[in-house]
C-alpha cells in the first residue's frame, strides 16, 4: 500500500519568504496532486503532475520520480497563502492523501 | 456552473439516528467520491462511483451506503449514526480517474 508523507507538519513564515513543502511516497505513481485547504475548510486543486515541474503564479510544483519525492514552493509568500497544503498520490485510480502541512504566513 | 454542491453544511445527530448527505455536480463528471476528514489525519475515501449505477467501496466504508442513480447526484447514507462518524465529509468529482478532482464545501457532522 502506498503511503504519503509530508513535511513539515507545521510551518510559520514571514511575509516575503520562500516556502518549501515536501511530499514523499512509497511506490510508483501515475499522478501527484497538490491541494490547498483554506482556513474556512474548502479544498481546491493546485497542481496535478507526473513529471518535471509546473508553475502557476507564485506557486511551483516539482516531482522527482526516481526519488519518489515532490515539492511545493511558494515564492514571495503572503498572509493570504496561509492554509493547509495537502499532497496526494493517484497510483491506483483513487487518491491517497498526506496529512497536510499547515502554513501560517505572518505580515 | 455551481461545481460540486453539498447539503447540509452542518448537522448534529443523536446516536442511532440516520441521515443522508447530499452531493451534486453539474460538470458532467463520470467519477464521484466521498471522503471523510478527521483532525490530524489525511482525507480517507469512503465510497466512489465511476458512473451512474456503479459504486465501489473505498478505504473506510463501514457504516455508510451510497447510490448513483444519475450522473449528477451521489448521496451518502449514514445508518445508525455512531460517535466515530463525527467528521467533516467532502464530496468530490473528476471527469476520469487520475484527473483533477473538484471538491464540495464539506459537511460538518457531529454525532452525540
PDB file of C-alpha atoms in Angstrom:
ATOM      1  CA  UNK A   1       0.000   0.000   0.000  1.00  0.00           C
ATOM      2  CA  UNK A   2       1.317   3.404  -0.919  1.00  0.00           C
ATOM      3  CA  UNK A   3       1.908   5.864   1.862  1.00  0.00           C
ATOM      4  CA  UNK A   4       2.253   9.592   1.528  1.00  0.00           C
ATOM      5  CA  UNK A   5       4.371  11.543   3.983  1.00  0.00           C
ATOM      6  CA  UNK A   6       4.532  15.316   4.166  1.00  0.00           C
ATOM      7  CA  UNK A   7       6.990  17.588   5.921  1.00  0.00           C
ATOM      8  CA  UNK A   8       6.947  19.764   7.809  1.00  0.00           C
ATOM      9  CA  UNK A   9       3.623  19.304   9.616  1.00  0.00           C
ATOM     10  CA  UNK A  10       3.529  22.967  10.566  1.00  0.00           C
ATOM     11  CA  UNK A  11       5.357  25.916   9.073  1.00  0.00           C
ATOM     12  CA  UNK A  12       5.428  29.556  10.115  1.00  0.00           C
ATOM     13  CA  UNK A  13       6.982  32.105   7.791  1.00  0.00           C
ATOM     14  CA  UNK A  14       7.342  35.845   7.495  1.00  0.00           C
ATOM     15  CA  UNK A  15       5.726  37.597   4.574  1.00  0.00           C
ATOM     16  CA  UNK A  16       8.022  37.557   1.556  1.00  0.00           C
ATOM     17  CA  UNK A  17       9.858  34.355   2.473  1.00  0.00           C
ATOM     18  CA  UNK A  18      10.369  31.465   0.066  1.00  0.00           C
ATOM     19  CA  UNK A  19       8.427  28.398   1.248  1.00  0.00           C
ATOM     20  CA  UNK A  20       9.080  24.730   0.511  1.00  0.00           C
ATOM     21  CA  UNK A  21       6.759  21.871   1.458  1.00  0.00           C
ATOM     22  CA  UNK A  22       7.877  18.308   0.840  1.00  0.00           C
ATOM     23  CA  UNK A  23       5.995  15.144  -0.061  1.00  0.00           C
ATOM     24  CA  UNK A  24       7.341  11.578  -0.268  1.00  0.00           C
ATOM     25  CA  UNK A  25       5.532   8.487  -1.428  1.00  0.00           C
ATOM     26  CA  UNK A  26       6.459   4.839  -1.231  1.00  0.00           C
ATOM     27  CA  UNK A  27       5.500   3.225  -4.562  1.00  0.00           C
ATOM     28  CA  UNK A  28       5.355   4.305  -8.193  1.00  0.00           C
ATOM     29  CA  UNK A  29       2.588   6.693  -9.104  1.00  0.00           C
ATOM     30  CA  UNK A  30       0.648   7.872 -12.112  1.00  0.00           C
ATOM     31  CA  UNK A  31      -0.022  11.382 -10.813  1.00  0.00           C
ATOM     32  CA  UNK A  32       0.841  13.521  -7.811  1.00  0.00           C
ATOM     33  CA  UNK A  33      -1.671  16.099  -6.679  1.00  0.00           C
ATOM     34  CA  UNK A  34      -1.200  19.222  -4.587  1.00  0.00           C
ATOM     35  CA  UNK A  35      -4.287  20.716  -2.959  1.00  0.00           C
ATOM     36  CA  UNK A  36      -4.938  23.722  -0.768  1.00  0.00           C
ATOM     37  CA  UNK A  37      -7.419  23.733   2.102  1.00  0.00           C
ATOM     38  CA  UNK A  38      -8.487  27.197   3.134  1.00  0.00           C
ATOM     39  CA  UNK A  39      -8.999  28.155   6.790  1.00  0.00           C
ATOM     40  CA  UNK A  40     -12.742  28.019   6.094  1.00  0.00           C
ATOM     41  CA  UNK A  41     -12.399  24.364   5.071  1.00  0.00           C
ATOM     42  CA  UNK A  42     -12.779  24.447   1.284  1.00  0.00           C
ATOM     43  CA  UNK A  43     -10.365  22.336  -0.781  1.00  0.00           C
ATOM     44  CA  UNK A  44      -9.068  23.328  -4.195  1.00  0.00           C
ATOM     45  CA  UNK A  45      -6.719  21.527  -6.519  1.00  0.00           C
ATOM     46  CA  UNK A  46      -3.491  23.398  -7.224  1.00  0.00           C
ATOM     47  CA  UNK A  47      -1.481  21.023  -9.390  1.00  0.00           C
ATOM     48  CA  UNK A  48      -1.512  17.568 -10.853  1.00  0.00           C
ATOM     49  CA  UNK A  49       1.821  16.369 -12.209  1.00  0.00           C
ATOM     50  CA  UNK A  50       3.503  13.154 -13.232  1.00  0.00           C
ATOM     51  CA  UNK A  51       6.923  14.543 -14.211  1.00  0.00           C
ATOM     52  CA  UNK A  52       9.043  17.675 -14.185  1.00  0.00           C
ATOM     53  CA  UNK A  53       7.721  20.965 -12.954  1.00  0.00           C
ATOM     54  CA  UNK A  54       4.581  23.093 -13.135  1.00  0.00           C
ATOM     55  CA  UNK A  55       4.161  26.767 -12.278  1.00  0.00           C
ATOM     56  CA  UNK A  56       1.107  28.843 -11.551  1.00  0.00           C
ATOM     57  CA  UNK A  57       1.697  32.378 -10.404  1.00  0.00           C
ATOM     58  CA  UNK A  58       3.869  32.251  -7.264  1.00  0.00           C
ATOM     59  CA  UNK A  59       3.391  28.511  -6.846  1.00  0.00           C
ATOM     60  CA  UNK A  60       5.765  25.930  -8.285  1.00  0.00           C
ATOM     61  CA  UNK A  61       5.437  22.161  -8.002  1.00  0.00           C
ATOM     62  CA  UNK A  62       8.216  19.737  -8.853  1.00  0.00           C
ATOM     63  CA  UNK A  63       8.438  15.976  -8.864  1.00  0.00           C
ATOM     64  CA  UNK A  64      11.351  13.537  -8.927  1.00  0.00           C
ATOM     65  CA  UNK A  65      10.009  10.148  -9.999  1.00  0.00           C
ATOM     66  CA  UNK A  66      13.244   8.272  -9.240  1.00  0.00           C
ATOM     67  CA  UNK A  67      13.385   9.609  -5.678  1.00  0.00           C
ATOM     68  CA  UNK A  68       9.593   9.382  -5.187  1.00  0.00           C
ATOM     69  CA  UNK A  69       9.532  12.955  -3.947  1.00  0.00           C
ATOM     70  CA  UNK A  70       7.643  16.125  -4.774  1.00  0.00           C
ATOM     71  CA  UNK A  71       7.976  19.684  -3.526  1.00  0.00           C
ATOM     72  CA  UNK A  72       5.631  22.646  -3.488  1.00  0.00           C
ATOM     73  CA  UNK A  73       7.318  26.030  -3.459  1.00  0.00           C
ATOM     74  CA  UNK A  74       5.743  29.400  -2.776  1.00  0.00           C
ATOM     75  CA  UNK A  75       7.747  32.462  -3.771  1.00  0.00           C
ATOM     76  CA  UNK A  76       7.242  35.855  -2.083  1.00  0.00           C
ATOM     77  CA  UNK A  77       4.816  34.373   0.447  1.00  0.00           C
ATOM     78  CA  UNK A  78       1.853  36.422   1.588  1.00  0.00           C
ATOM     79  CA  UNK A  79      -0.526  36.100   4.560  1.00  0.00           C
ATOM     80  CA  UNK A  80      -3.273  35.022   2.134  1.00  0.00           C
ATOM     81  CA  UNK A  81      -1.177  31.899   1.414  1.00  0.00           C
ATOM     82  CA  UNK A  82      -1.937  30.718   4.970  1.00  0.00           C
ATOM     83  CA  UNK A  83      -3.690  27.382   4.533  1.00  0.00           C
ATOM     84  CA  UNK A  84      -3.173  23.648   4.794  1.00  0.00           C
ATOM     85  CA  UNK A  85      -1.359  22.201   1.786  1.00  0.00           C
ATOM     86  CA  UNK A  86      -2.109  18.573   1.010  1.00  0.00           C
ATOM     87  CA  UNK A  87      -0.307  16.215  -1.289  1.00  0.00           C
ATOM     88  CA  UNK A  88      -1.979  13.109  -2.687  1.00  0.00           C
ATOM     89  CA  UNK A  89      -0.885  10.331  -4.991  1.00  0.00           C
ATOM     90  CA  UNK A  90      -3.044   8.527  -7.530  1.00  0.00           C
ATOM     91  CA  UNK A  91      -1.309   5.266  -8.420  1.00  0.00           C
ATOM     92  CA  UNK A  92      -4.404   3.058  -8.280  1.00  0.00           C
ATOM     93  CA  UNK A  93      -7.136   5.335  -9.566  1.00  0.00           C
ATOM     94  CA  UNK A  94      -8.107   6.669  -6.167  1.00  0.00           C
ATOM     95  CA  UNK A  95      -6.123   9.224  -4.218  1.00  0.00           C
ATOM     96  CA  UNK A  96      -4.084   8.530  -1.091  1.00  0.00           C
ATOM     97  CA  UNK A  97      -3.657  11.729   0.896  1.00  0.00           C
ATOM     98  CA  UNK A  98      -0.936  13.023   3.147  1.00  0.00           C
ATOM     99  CA  UNK A  99      -1.902  14.582   6.476  1.00  0.00           C
ATOM    100  CA  UNK A 100      -1.186  18.084   5.227  1.00  0.00           C
ATOM    101  CA  UNK A 101       1.189  20.906   6.069  1.00  0.00           C
ATOM    102  CA  UNK A 102      -0.282  23.840   7.930  1.00  0.00           C
ATOM    103  CA  UNK A 103       1.310  27.062   6.697  1.00  0.00           C
ATOM    104  CA  UNK A 104       0.982  30.347   8.522  1.00  0.00           C
ATOM    105  CA  UNK A 105       2.465  33.460   6.921  1.00  0.00           C
ATOM    106  CA  UNK A 106       2.859  36.416   9.264  1.00  0.00           C
ATOM    107  CA  UNK A 107       2.773  40.012   7.997  1.00  0.00           C
TER     108      UNK A 107
ATOM    109  CA  UNK B   1     -21.645  26.309 -13.121  1.00  0.00           C
ATOM    110  CA  UNK B   2     -22.144  25.615  -9.425  1.00  0.00           C
ATOM    111  CA  UNK B   3     -19.443  22.910  -9.464  1.00  0.00           C
ATOM    112  CA  UNK B   4     -19.865  20.434  -6.602  1.00  0.00           C
ATOM    113  CA  UNK B   5     -22.550  21.254  -4.043  1.00  0.00           C
ATOM    114  CA  UNK B   6     -23.181  19.577  -0.694  1.00  0.00           C
ATOM    115  CA  UNK B   7     -26.018  19.828   1.786  1.00  0.00           C
ATOM    116  CA  UNK B   8     -26.307  20.304   4.673  1.00  0.00           C
ATOM    117  CA  UNK B   9     -23.296  22.353   5.782  1.00  0.00           C
ATOM    118  CA  UNK B  10     -23.663  21.321   9.424  1.00  0.00           C
ATOM    119  CA  UNK B  11     -25.647  18.644  11.222  1.00  0.00           C
ATOM    120  CA  UNK B  12     -25.871  17.233  14.729  1.00  0.00           C
ATOM    121  CA  UNK B  13     -27.211  13.703  15.068  1.00  0.00           C
ATOM    122  CA  UNK B  14     -28.019  11.566  18.044  1.00  0.00           C
ATOM    123  CA  UNK B  15     -26.540   8.072  18.293  1.00  0.00           C
ATOM    124  CA  UNK B  16     -28.646   5.662  16.268  1.00  0.00           C
ATOM    125  CA  UNK B  17     -30.229   8.262  14.003  1.00  0.00           C
ATOM    126  CA  UNK B  18     -29.899   8.101  10.226  1.00  0.00           C
ATOM    127  CA  UNK B  19     -29.335  10.774   7.627  1.00  0.00           C
ATOM    128  CA  UNK B  20     -28.378  11.358   4.023  1.00  0.00           C
ATOM    129  CA  UNK B  21     -25.664  13.755   2.941  1.00  0.00           C
ATOM    130  CA  UNK B  22     -26.442  15.157  -0.468  1.00  0.00           C
ATOM    131  CA  UNK B  23     -23.881  15.783  -3.205  1.00  0.00           C
ATOM    132  CA  UNK B  24     -24.452  17.046  -6.717  1.00  0.00           C
ATOM    133  CA  UNK B  25     -22.193  18.149  -9.571  1.00  0.00           C
ATOM    134  CA  UNK B  26     -23.063  19.943 -12.799  1.00  0.00           C
ATOM    135  CA  UNK B  27     -19.825  19.323 -14.709  1.00  0.00           C
ATOM    136  CA  UNK B  28     -20.937  16.020 -16.263  1.00  0.00           C
ATOM    137  CA  UNK B  29     -18.128  14.228 -14.435  1.00  0.00           C
ATOM    138  CA  UNK B  30     -18.075  10.457 -14.521  1.00  0.00           C
ATOM    139  CA  UNK B  31     -16.260   9.914 -11.218  1.00  0.00           C
ATOM    140  CA  UNK B  32     -17.590  10.945  -7.830  1.00  0.00           C
ATOM    141  CA  UNK B  33     -16.110  10.372  -4.380  1.00  0.00           C
ATOM    142  CA  UNK B  34     -16.972  10.657  -0.716  1.00  0.00           C
ATOM    143  CA  UNK B  35     -14.189  11.385   1.769  1.00  0.00           C
ATOM    144  CA  UNK B  36     -14.073  11.958   5.479  1.00  0.00           C
ATOM    145  CA  UNK B  37     -11.533  14.179   7.180  1.00  0.00           C
ATOM    146  CA  UNK B  38     -10.702  13.695  10.845  1.00  0.00           C
ATOM    147  CA  UNK B  39      -8.486  16.090  12.830  1.00  0.00           C
ATOM    148  CA  UNK B  40      -4.783  15.469  12.172  1.00  0.00           C
ATOM    149  CA  UNK B  41      -5.494  12.801   9.573  1.00  0.00           C
ATOM    150  CA  UNK B  42      -5.472  12.768   5.797  1.00  0.00           C
ATOM    151  CA  UNK B  43      -8.661  12.503   3.820  1.00  0.00           C
ATOM    152  CA  UNK B  44      -9.944   8.939   3.696  1.00  0.00           C
ATOM    153  CA  UNK B  45     -12.021   7.551   0.839  1.00  0.00           C
ATOM    154  CA  UNK B  46     -15.392   6.147   1.919  1.00  0.00           C
ATOM    155  CA  UNK B  47     -17.027   5.232  -1.408  1.00  0.00           C
ATOM    156  CA  UNK B  48     -16.611   6.171  -5.019  1.00  0.00           C
ATOM    157  CA  UNK B  49     -18.501   5.835  -8.274  1.00  0.00           C
ATOM    158  CA  UNK B  50     -17.212   5.599 -11.834  1.00  0.00           C
ATOM    159  CA  UNK B  51     -20.586   6.320 -13.408  1.00  0.00           C
ATOM    160  CA  UNK B  52     -24.332   6.105 -12.932  1.00  0.00           C
ATOM    161  CA  UNK B  53     -25.282   2.751 -11.435  1.00  0.00           C
ATOM    162  CA  UNK B  54     -21.730   1.809 -10.435  1.00  0.00           C
ATOM    163  CA  UNK B  55     -20.330   2.265  -6.938  1.00  0.00           C
ATOM    164  CA  UNK B  56     -17.470   0.710  -5.003  1.00  0.00           C
ATOM    165  CA  UNK B  57     -16.033   0.741  -1.512  1.00  0.00           C
ATOM    166  CA  UNK B  58     -13.082   2.848  -0.542  1.00  0.00           C
ATOM    167  CA  UNK B  59     -10.818   2.589   2.474  1.00  0.00           C
ATOM    168  CA  UNK B  60     -13.404   3.222   5.231  1.00  0.00           C
ATOM    169  CA  UNK B  61     -16.902   2.143   4.020  1.00  0.00           C
ATOM    170  CA  UNK B  62     -18.321   0.603   7.213  1.00  0.00           C
ATOM    171  CA  UNK B  63     -21.449   2.338   8.466  1.00  0.00           C
ATOM    172  CA  UNK B  64     -22.151   4.076   5.153  1.00  0.00           C
ATOM    173  CA  UNK B  65     -24.059   3.398   1.944  1.00  0.00           C
ATOM    174  CA  UNK B  66     -24.189   5.180  -1.392  1.00  0.00           C
ATOM    175  CA  UNK B  67     -26.164   5.146  -4.603  1.00  0.00           C
ATOM    176  CA  UNK B  68     -25.616   6.728  -8.018  1.00  0.00           C
ATOM    177  CA  UNK B  69     -28.863   6.771  -9.957  1.00  0.00           C
ATOM    178  CA  UNK B  70     -27.842   9.779 -12.085  1.00  0.00           C
ATOM    179  CA  UNK B  71     -24.565  11.260 -13.283  1.00  0.00           C
ATOM    180  CA  UNK B  72     -25.193  14.382 -11.213  1.00  0.00           C
ATOM    181  CA  UNK B  73     -26.079  13.025  -7.768  1.00  0.00           C
ATOM    182  CA  UNK B  74     -24.155  10.873  -5.311  1.00  0.00           C
ATOM    183  CA  UNK B  75     -25.824  10.782  -1.874  1.00  0.00           C
ATOM    184  CA  UNK B  76     -24.128   9.249   1.162  1.00  0.00           C
ATOM    185  CA  UNK B  77     -26.353   7.476   3.669  1.00  0.00           C
ATOM    186  CA  UNK B  78     -25.454   7.028   7.331  1.00  0.00           C
ATOM    187  CA  UNK B  79     -27.458   4.330   9.086  1.00  0.00           C
ATOM    188  CA  UNK B  80     -27.385   4.086  12.880  1.00  0.00           C
ATOM    189  CA  UNK B  81     -25.026   7.007  13.449  1.00  0.00           C
ATOM    190  CA  UNK B  82     -22.176   6.447  15.901  1.00  0.00           C
ATOM    191  CA  UNK B  83     -19.811   8.943  17.600  1.00  0.00           C
ATOM    192  CA  UNK B  84     -16.976   7.533  15.441  1.00  0.00           C
ATOM    193  CA  UNK B  85     -18.728   9.059  12.433  1.00  0.00           C
ATOM    194  CA  UNK B  86     -18.206  12.569  13.756  1.00  0.00           C
ATOM    195  CA  UNK B  87     -16.136  14.117  10.995  1.00  0.00           C
ATOM    196  CA  UNK B  88     -16.103  16.531   8.087  1.00  0.00           C
ATOM    197  CA  UNK B  89     -17.363  14.914   4.901  1.00  0.00           C
ATOM    198  CA  UNK B  90     -16.273  16.026   1.449  1.00  0.00           C
ATOM    199  CA  UNK B  91     -17.747  15.046  -1.857  1.00  0.00           C
ATOM    200  CA  UNK B  92     -15.583  15.378  -4.975  1.00  0.00           C
ATOM    201  CA  UNK B  93     -15.820  14.677  -8.676  1.00  0.00           C
ATOM    202  CA  UNK B  94     -13.492  14.231 -11.628  1.00  0.00           C
ATOM    203  CA  UNK B  95     -14.008  13.642 -15.323  1.00  0.00           C
ATOM    204  CA  UNK B  96     -11.931  10.465 -15.283  1.00  0.00           C
ATOM    205  CA  UNK B  97      -9.639   8.592 -12.907  1.00  0.00           C
ATOM    206  CA  UNK B  98      -6.237  10.290 -12.442  1.00  0.00           C
ATOM    207  CA  UNK B  99      -7.817  13.668 -13.342  1.00  0.00           C
ATOM    208  CA  UNK B 100      -8.004  16.766 -11.165  1.00  0.00           C
ATOM    209  CA  UNK B 101     -10.695  16.402  -8.501  1.00  0.00           C
ATOM    210  CA  UNK B 102     -13.154  19.153  -7.669  1.00  0.00           C
ATOM    211  CA  UNK B 103     -14.370  19.307  -4.083  1.00  0.00           C
ATOM    212  CA  UNK B 104     -17.603  20.387  -2.487  1.00  0.00           C
ATOM    213  CA  UNK B 105     -17.592  22.745   0.524  1.00  0.00           C
ATOM    214  CA  UNK B 106     -17.948  19.924   3.044  1.00  0.00           C
ATOM    215  CA  UNK B 107     -20.480  18.851   5.675  1.00  0.00           C
ATOM    216  CA  UNK B 108     -19.508  19.008   9.335  1.00  0.00           C
ATOM    217  CA  UNK B 109     -21.296  16.179  11.156  1.00  0.00           C
ATOM    218  CA  UNK B 110     -21.370  15.677  14.900  1.00  0.00           C
ATOM    219  CA  UNK B 111     -22.851  12.538  16.466  1.00  0.00           C
ATOM    220  CA  UNK B 112     -23.679  12.842  20.166  1.00  0.00           C
TER     221      UNK B 112
END
